[in-house]
Amino acid sequence: MTTFLSPKTQSSPRILLVGLVPGLGNMHLPRHLARAGLEVVFAGVRACMASRSGHVRTFYPWQSDGGGLAVGPFIDCVRQSQPQWVIPLDEISAQVLQQIGVGQLQGGDRPLPAGVVELVRRSLGNPTGYPLFAVRRRAFETAHAASIPAAVQADVDTFEACLQFARAHGYPVVLKQESSSGGVAAFILDSEAALGDFTSSGQFCQADRPWVIQGFIAGVLGMHAVFADQGRILAQLSAVQIRRRSNRPTAPSSVVKLLQHDAMAASCAAFVAATGASGFHGWDFQLEETGKAVMIEHNPRPISISHLGYLQGDDLCRALATTCGVSIGNPGPSAGGERHVALFPDEWQRDPLSPMLHETFHDAPWDDQPLFTALLQENIRFI
């Protein structure tokens, strides 16, 4: 355990972030949680850049030691920090916390204390809605049951299964691996030859995580982020992709436009109600020219826009703070309308001379010196 900031005379509600995967994802979240009046602690790996924020009060190491992920460090972290809420920052963290919530995580001889399980269930919502290992399959099942428009998909593990799906639904098809994010391990294949080449590769044949195949939906990529409590959305934000970080069709967004999108909002509200979900969640949609929003992915964690709600007057972090008992004054007038945002470091990495870095809101953590210093020292090697 490492403490970075001096103790406060009056404690604020404490939020525990869990990050078990190295990378830049959700590194902006700690400072926005702190601005909302929350105290932030972190459990996981130091290579997760969110842990390097100057707004992380205490760091608790928690990682695999060659024998798997032991539950003991997490139990100790919860007992010492006494958080009111826990937030997974990546797919692996979400799966681990979901397993704790259903009492299934194995590691060492220590049983899961009732208080730890209760904290996780309070933070993640109804355990019957946890996708556990099958995030993409469960999302499709939930969408289908709740009459949410969604891309057709199926579990696959052989070329023959992929080919059968493609013949039924046409090309292109999209192959996605479970527990992947940011467009990594997602491939758009436009012919039987391309499908055959990929499924004969080591990446497909030797994968340690299952694959799903999905019908391709033409349109603009949309995303929707929410903070929910026990099946009810308390704050939400929509965006559409304006630019990608690279020419790769599944590359992460580098510039987005924040806006109100009723179709995405309605689908996500139905999804949250159907699963009894709590916490930060995000979805990807393909937005057709007709205005129809077709769900293509659900993430049981914050996504790249989750901290930006304050720009539109619906702050997800403030919603969490209110849920935890923080008395917040008038948040000020809603910005409303539409607003472009250059995501850091994606747009800078795409083009260091991009006009969007100056002409739009640039989401660089200028006011988080420890995080910015860590990014420079690491040479932003995760990009």
Tab-separated table of N, CA and C in Angstrom, residues 283-358:
chain	number	residue	atom	x	y	z
A	283	TRP	N	-21.918	1.755	-23.990
A	283	TRP	CA	-22.350	0.967	-25.142
A	283	TRP	C	-21.832	1.595	-26.421
A	284	ASP	N	-21.603	0.753	-27.419
A	284	ASP	CA	-21.337	1.214	-28.776
A	284	ASP	C	-22.533	0.867	-29.642
A	285	PHE	N	-22.860	1.781	-30.553
A	285	PHE	CA	-23.957	1.595	-31.496
A	285	PHE	C	-23.461	1.930	-32.900
A	286	GLN	N	-24.107	1.365	-33.878
A	286	GLN	CA	-23.990	1.862	-35.243
A	286	GLN	C	-25.266	2.649	-35.534
A	287	LEU	N	-25.096	3.888	-35.944
A	287	LEU	CA	-26.224	4.780	-36.195
A	287	LEU	C	-26.485	4.819	-37.691
A	288	GLU	N	-27.615	4.241	-38.100
A	288	GLU	CA	-27.948	4.171	-39.513
A	288	GLU	C	-28.486	5.513	-40.005
A	289	GLU	N	-28.499	5.692	-41.312
A	289	GLU	CA	-28.983	6.943	-41.897
A	289	GLU	C	-30.437	7.210	-41.540
A	290	THR	N	-31.185	6.172	-41.280
A	290	THR	CA	-32.596	6.328	-40.920
A	290	THR	C	-32.769	6.867	-39.503
A	291	GLY	N	-31.681	6.912	-38.716
A	291	GLY	CA	-31.771	7.329	-37.328
A	291	GLY	C	-31.826	6.169	-36.358
A	292	LYS	N	-31.956	4.955	-36.873
A	292	LYS	CA	-31.996	3.778	-36.015
A	292	LYS	C	-30.631	3.543	-35.378
A	293	ALA	N	-30.624	3.233	-34.075
A	293	ALA	CA	-29.391	2.935	-33.344
A	293	ALA	C	-29.331	1.437	-33.070
A	294	VAL	N	-28.325	0.786	-33.632
A	294	VAL	CA	-28.179	-0.660	-33.496
A	294	VAL	C	-27.023	-0.951	-32.540
A	295	MET	N	-27.321	-1.586	-31.427
A	295	MET	CA	-26.290	-1.874	-30.428
A	295	MET	C	-25.315	-2.921	-30.946
A	296	ILE	N	-24.023	-2.648	-30.792
A	296	ILE	CA	-23.019	-3.625	-31.202
A	296	ILE	C	-22.136	-4.068	-30.041
A	297	GLU	N	-22.190	-3.354	-28.904
A	297	GLU	CA	-21.311	-3.750	-27.799
A	297	GLU	C	-21.748	-3.090	-26.498
A	298	HIS	N	-21.581	-3.837	-25.409
A	298	HIS	CA	-21.812	-3.313	-24.055
A	298	HIS	C	-20.538	-3.481	-23.249
A	299	ASN	N	-20.169	-2.445	-22.492
A	299	ASN	CA	-18.996	-2.484	-21.621
A	299	ASN	C	-19.435	-2.234	-20.176
A	300	PRO	N	-19.263	-3.208	-19.286
A	300	PRO	CA	-19.676	-3.019	-17.884
A	300	PRO	C	-18.627	-2.255	-17.075
A	301	ARG	N	-18.257	-1.088	-17.582
A	301	ARG	CA	-17.193	-0.260	-17.000
A	301	ARG	C	-17.289	1.126	-17.630
A	302	PRO	N	-16.544	2.107	-17.126
A	302	PRO	CA	-16.506	3.410	-17.800
A	302	PRO	C	-15.894	3.285	-19.192
A	303	ILE	N	-16.308	4.179	-20.086
A	303	ILE	CA	-15.733	4.223	-21.425
A	303	ILE	C	-15.068	5.584	-21.634
A	304	SER	N	-14.595	5.844	-22.833
A	304	SER	CA	-13.730	7.008	-23.068
A	304	SER	C	-14.425	8.343	-22.852
A	305	ILE	N	-15.760	8.379	-22.849
A	305	ILE	CA	-16.474	9.642	-22.654
A	305	ILE	C	-17.107	9.748	-21.274
A	306	SER	N	-16.927	8.753	-20.410
A	306	SER	CA	-17.685	8.707	-19.156
A	306	SER	C	-17.427	9.891	-18.242
A	307	HIS	N	-16.250	10.489	-18.328
A	307	HIS	CA	-15.918	11.615	-17.449
A	307	HIS	C	-16.314	12.964	-18.035
A	308	LEU	N	-16.890	12.993	-19.235
A	308	LEU	CA	-17.135	14.251	-19.936
A	308	LEU	C	-18.544	14.804	-19.745
A	309	GLY	N	-19.353	14.161	-18.933
A	309	GLY	CA	-20.735	14.602	-18.780
A	309	GLY	C	-20.874	16.031	-18.297
A	310	TYR	N	-19.899	16.505	-17.539
A	310	TYR	CA	-19.979	17.876	-17.027
A	310	TYR	C	-20.008	18.909	-18.149
A	311	LEU	N	-19.497	18.537	-19.315
A	311	LEU	CA	-19.520	19.465	-20.448
A	311	LEU	C	-20.925	19.653	-20.998
A	312	GLN	N	-21.800	18.691	-20.725
A	312	GLN	CA	-23.176	18.752	-21.209
A	312	GLN	C	-24.185	18.939	-20.081
A	313	GLY	N	-23.690	19.102	-18.849
A	313	GLY	CA	-24.591	19.339	-17.733
A	313	GLY	C	-25.205	18.106	-17.126
A	314	ASP	N	-24.683	16.921	-17.424
A	314	ASP	CA	-25.181	15.682	-16.821
A	314	ASP	C	-23.967	14.857	-16.403
A	315	ASP	N	-23.394	15.203	-15.260
A	315	ASP	CA	-22.092	14.698	-14.809
A	315	ASP	C	-22.254	13.345	-14.128
A	316	LEU	N	-21.664	12.304	-14.729
A	316	LEU	CA	-21.763	10.961	-14.158
A	316	LEU	C	-21.053	10.874	-12.818
A	317	CYS	N	-19.921	11.564	-12.672
A	317	CYS	CA	-19.173	11.515	-11.419
A	317	CYS	C	-19.936	12.203	-10.290
A	318	ARG	N	-20.606	13.307	-10.605
A	318	ARG	CA	-21.422	13.984	-9.607
A	318	ARG	C	-22.613	13.123	-9.205
A	319	ALA	N	-23.152	12.365	-10.158
A	319	ALA	CA	-24.261	11.467	-9.837
A	319	ALA	C	-23.819	10.406	-8.836
A	320	LEU	N	-22.614	9.868	-9.020
A	320	LEU	CA	-22.071	8.917	-8.059
A	320	LEU	C	-21.876	9.581	-6.708
A	321	ALA	N	-21.338	10.805	-6.694
A	321	ALA	CA	-21.113	11.513	-5.439
A	321	ALA	C	-22.420	11.732	-4.689
A	322	THR	N	-23.459	12.107	-5.406
A	322	THR	CA	-24.762	12.296	-4.777
A	322	THR	C	-25.283	10.991	-4.200
A	323	THR	N	-25.099	9.906	-4.928
A	323	THR	CA	-25.518	8.584	-4.447
A	323	THR	C	-24.779	8.207	-3.168
A	324	CYS	N	-23.535	8.667	-3.046
A	324	CYS	CA	-22.725	8.364	-1.862
A	324	CYS	C	-22.929	9.376	-0.733
A	325	GLY	N	-23.857	10.312	-0.908
A	325	GLY	CA	-24.193	11.224	0.175
A	325	GLY	C	-23.516	12.569	0.141
A	326	VAL	N	-22.798	12.882	-0.933
A	326	VAL	CA	-22.156	14.193	-1.036
A	326	VAL	C	-23.217	15.237	-1.372
A	327	SER	N	-23.272	16.301	-0.593
A	327	SER	CA	-24.198	17.392	-0.842
A	327	SER	C	-23.553	18.340	-1.834
A	328	ILE	N	-24.114	18.400	-3.030
A	328	ILE	CA	-23.541	19.193	-4.113
A	328	ILE	C	-24.460	20.360	-4.412
A	329	GLY	N	-23.884	21.537	-4.508
A	329	GLY	CA	-24.656	22.722	-4.832
A	329	GLY	C	-25.110	22.722	-6.272
A	330	ASN	N	-25.611	23.839	-6.707
A	330	ASN	CA	-26.085	23.986	-8.073
A	330	ASN	C	-24.948	23.715	-9.055
A	331	PRO	N	-25.090	22.729	-9.949
A	331	PRO	CA	-24.001	22.418	-10.883
A	331	PRO	C	-23.811	23.462	-11.966
A	332	GLY	N	-24.685	24.431	-12.009
A	332	GLY	CA	-24.559	25.442	-13.051
A	332	GLY	C	-25.399	25.092	-14.257
A	333	PRO	N	-25.524	26.002	-15.206
A	333	PRO	CA	-26.376	25.760	-16.370
A	333	PRO	C	-25.810	24.669	-17.265
A	334	SER	N	-26.700	23.922	-17.873
A	334	SER	CA	-26.279	22.880	-18.802
A	334	SER	C	-25.781	23.509	-20.094
A	335	ALA	N	-24.676	22.954	-20.586
A	335	ALA	CA	-24.143	23.465	-21.850
A	335	ALA	C	-25.093	23.151	-23.000
A	336	GLY	N	-25.695	21.948	-22.947
A	336	GLY	CA	-26.644	21.554	-23.971
A	336	GLY	C	-26.024	21.536	-25.353
A	337	GLY	N	-26.879	21.378	-26.355
A	337	GLY	CA	-26.416	21.432	-27.734
A	337	GLY	C	-25.414	20.340	-28.060
A	338	GLU	N	-24.547	20.638	-29.013
A	338	GLU	CA	-23.520	19.705	-29.456
A	338	GLU	C	-22.149	20.313	-29.226
A	339	ARG	N	-21.173	19.448	-28.938
A	339	ARG	CA	-19.825	19.945	-28.667
A	339	ARG	C	-18.795	18.917	-29.115
A	340	HIS	N	-17.776	19.371	-29.825
A	340	HIS	CA	-16.692	18.493	-30.244
A	340	HIS	C	-15.639	18.420	-29.139
A	341	VAL	N	-15.071	17.235	-28.985
A	341	VAL	CA	-14.014	17.015	-28.004
A	341	VAL	C	-12.898	16.219	-28.665
A	342	ALA	N	-11.682	16.736	-28.560
A	342	ALA	CA	-10.488	15.994	-28.995
A	342	ALA	C	-10.007	15.178	-27.798
A	343	LEU	N	-10.056	13.870	-27.921
A	343	LEU	CA	-9.690	12.981	-26.815
A	343	LEU	C	-8.177	12.866	-26.717
A	344	PHE	N	-7.672	13.003	-25.495
A	344	PHE	CA	-6.232	12.872	-25.260
A	344	PHE	C	-5.932	11.458	-24.767
A	345	PRO	N	-4.871	10.820	-25.277
A	345	PRO	CA	-3.899	11.350	-26.244
A	345	PRO	C	-4.191	10.975	-27.690
A	346	ASP	N	-5.395	10.474	-27.956
A	346	ASP	CA	-5.680	9.850	-29.251
A	346	ASP	C	-5.533	10.800	-30.431
A	347	GLU	N	-6.133	12.009	-30.332
A	347	GLU	CA	-6.053	12.933	-31.462
A	347	GLU	C	-4.638	13.479	-31.620
A	348	TRP	N	-3.963	13.709	-30.495
A	348	TRP	CA	-2.558	14.160	-30.552
A	348	TRP	C	-1.679	13.092	-31.187
A	349	GLN	N	-1.954	11.831	-30.873
A	349	GLN	CA	-1.174	10.756	-31.460
A	349	GLN	C	-1.489	10.590	-32.952
A	350	ARG	N	-2.743	10.826	-33.324
A	350	ARG	CA	-3.113	10.733	-34.741
A	350	ARG	C	-2.400	11.799	-35.550
A	351	ASP	N	-2.375	13.035	-35.022
A	351	ASP	CA	-1.733	14.133	-35.739
A	351	ASP	C	-1.347	15.210	-34.727
A	352	PRO	N	-0.062	15.308	-34.382
A	352	PRO	CA	0.355	16.310	-33.388
A	352	PRO	C	0.044	17.743	-33.801
A	353	LEU	N	-0.193	17.966	-35.089
A	353	LEU	CA	-0.502	19.306	-35.578
A	353	LEU	C	-1.982	19.465	-35.912
A	354	SER	N	-2.798	18.569	-35.436
A	354	SER	CA	-4.230	18.614	-35.743
A	354	SER	C	-4.857	19.919	-35.274
A	355	PRO	N	-5.585	20.621	-36.136
A	355	PRO	CA	-6.289	21.834	-35.709
A	355	PRO	C	-7.303	21.570	-34.605
A	356	MET	N	-7.789	20.336	-34.527
A	356	MET	CA	-8.791	20.001	-33.516
A	356	MET	C	-8.236	20.143	-32.102
A	357	LEU	N	-6.919	20.067	-31.955
A	357	LEU	CA	-6.311	20.219	-30.628
A	357	LEU	C	-6.457	21.647	-30.118
A	358	HIS	N	-6.700	22.589	-31.023
A	358	HIS	CA	-6.791	23.999	-30.654
A	358	HIS	C	-8.195	24.559	-30.857
